[in-house]
Tab-separated table of C-alpha atoms in Angstrom:
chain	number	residue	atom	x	y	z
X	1	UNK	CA	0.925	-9.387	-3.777
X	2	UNK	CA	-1.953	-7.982	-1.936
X	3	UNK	CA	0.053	-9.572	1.657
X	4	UNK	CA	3.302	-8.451	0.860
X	5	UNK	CA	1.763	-4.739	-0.471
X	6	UNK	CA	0.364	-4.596	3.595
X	7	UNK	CA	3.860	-5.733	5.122
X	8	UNK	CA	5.238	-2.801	3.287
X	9	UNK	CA	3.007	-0.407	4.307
X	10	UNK	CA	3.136	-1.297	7.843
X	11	UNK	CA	6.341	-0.364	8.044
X	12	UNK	CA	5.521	3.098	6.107
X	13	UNK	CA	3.721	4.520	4.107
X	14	UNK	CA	5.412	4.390	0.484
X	15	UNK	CA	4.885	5.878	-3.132
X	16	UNK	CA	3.657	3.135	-6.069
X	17	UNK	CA	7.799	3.589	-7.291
X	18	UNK	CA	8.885	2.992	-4.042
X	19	UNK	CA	6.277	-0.666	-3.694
X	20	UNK	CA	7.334	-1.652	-7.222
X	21	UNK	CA	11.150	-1.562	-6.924
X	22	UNK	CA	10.844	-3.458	-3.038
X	23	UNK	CA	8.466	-5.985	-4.287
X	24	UNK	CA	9.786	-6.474	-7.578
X	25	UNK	CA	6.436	-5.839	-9.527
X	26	UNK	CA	5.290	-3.716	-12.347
X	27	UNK	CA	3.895	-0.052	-11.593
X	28	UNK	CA	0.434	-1.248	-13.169
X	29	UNK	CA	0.435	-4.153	-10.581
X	30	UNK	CA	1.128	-2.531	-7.924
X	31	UNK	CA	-1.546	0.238	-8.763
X	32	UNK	CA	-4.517	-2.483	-9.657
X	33	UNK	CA	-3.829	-4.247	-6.202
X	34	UNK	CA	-3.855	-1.022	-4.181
X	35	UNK	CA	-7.286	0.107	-6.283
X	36	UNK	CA	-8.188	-3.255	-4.606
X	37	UNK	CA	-6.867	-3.183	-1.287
X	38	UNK	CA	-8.572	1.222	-1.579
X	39	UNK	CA	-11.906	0.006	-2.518
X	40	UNK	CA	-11.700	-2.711	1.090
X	41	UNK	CA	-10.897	0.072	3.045
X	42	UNK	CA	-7.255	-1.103	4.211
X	43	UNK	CA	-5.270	1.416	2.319
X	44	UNK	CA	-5.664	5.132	2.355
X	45	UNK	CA	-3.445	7.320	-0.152
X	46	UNK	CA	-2.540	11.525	0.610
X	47	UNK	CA	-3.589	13.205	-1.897
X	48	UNK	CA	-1.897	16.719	-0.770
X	49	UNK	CA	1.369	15.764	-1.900
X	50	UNK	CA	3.013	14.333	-5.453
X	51	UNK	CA	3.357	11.520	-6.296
X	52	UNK	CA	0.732	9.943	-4.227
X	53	UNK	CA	1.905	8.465	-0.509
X	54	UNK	CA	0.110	5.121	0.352
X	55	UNK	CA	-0.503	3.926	3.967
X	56	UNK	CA	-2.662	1.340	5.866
X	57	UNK	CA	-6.181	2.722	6.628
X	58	UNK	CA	-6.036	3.532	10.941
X	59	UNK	CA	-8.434	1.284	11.920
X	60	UNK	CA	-6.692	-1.669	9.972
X	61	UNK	CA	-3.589	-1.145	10.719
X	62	UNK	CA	-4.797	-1.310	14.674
X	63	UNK	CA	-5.496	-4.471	13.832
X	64	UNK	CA	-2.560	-5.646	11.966
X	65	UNK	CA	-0.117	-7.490	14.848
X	66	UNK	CA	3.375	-6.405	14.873
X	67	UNK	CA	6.334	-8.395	13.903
């Protein structure tokens, strides 16, 4: 989940709705993995907007190769 959470947010950044319906997971999933992916340092959310906008961290997704 944690792979195909990153794919997603490659392409843009996305709401925990938005990840749940495209992957096909539970809210609660999809929140626990990006708690996990947060605390690593590959996903940063906005917090100035509602409901909360997920993205890849710069720095990571610098690193991530294109498809």
């Amino acid at each position: 989940l944690h792979h195909r959470i990153v794919l997603s947010l490659y392409r843009s950044p996305k709401t925990i709705r938005e990840l749940s319906g495209e992957l096909r997971a539970n809210e609660g999933t999809v929140n626990t993995a990006l708690c996990r992916l947060r605390k690593r340092n590959l996903v940063v959310v906005t917090r100035g907007v509602r409901p909360k906008l997920f993205g890849l961290d710069g720095d990571f997704r610098a690193k991530v190769p294109a498809d």
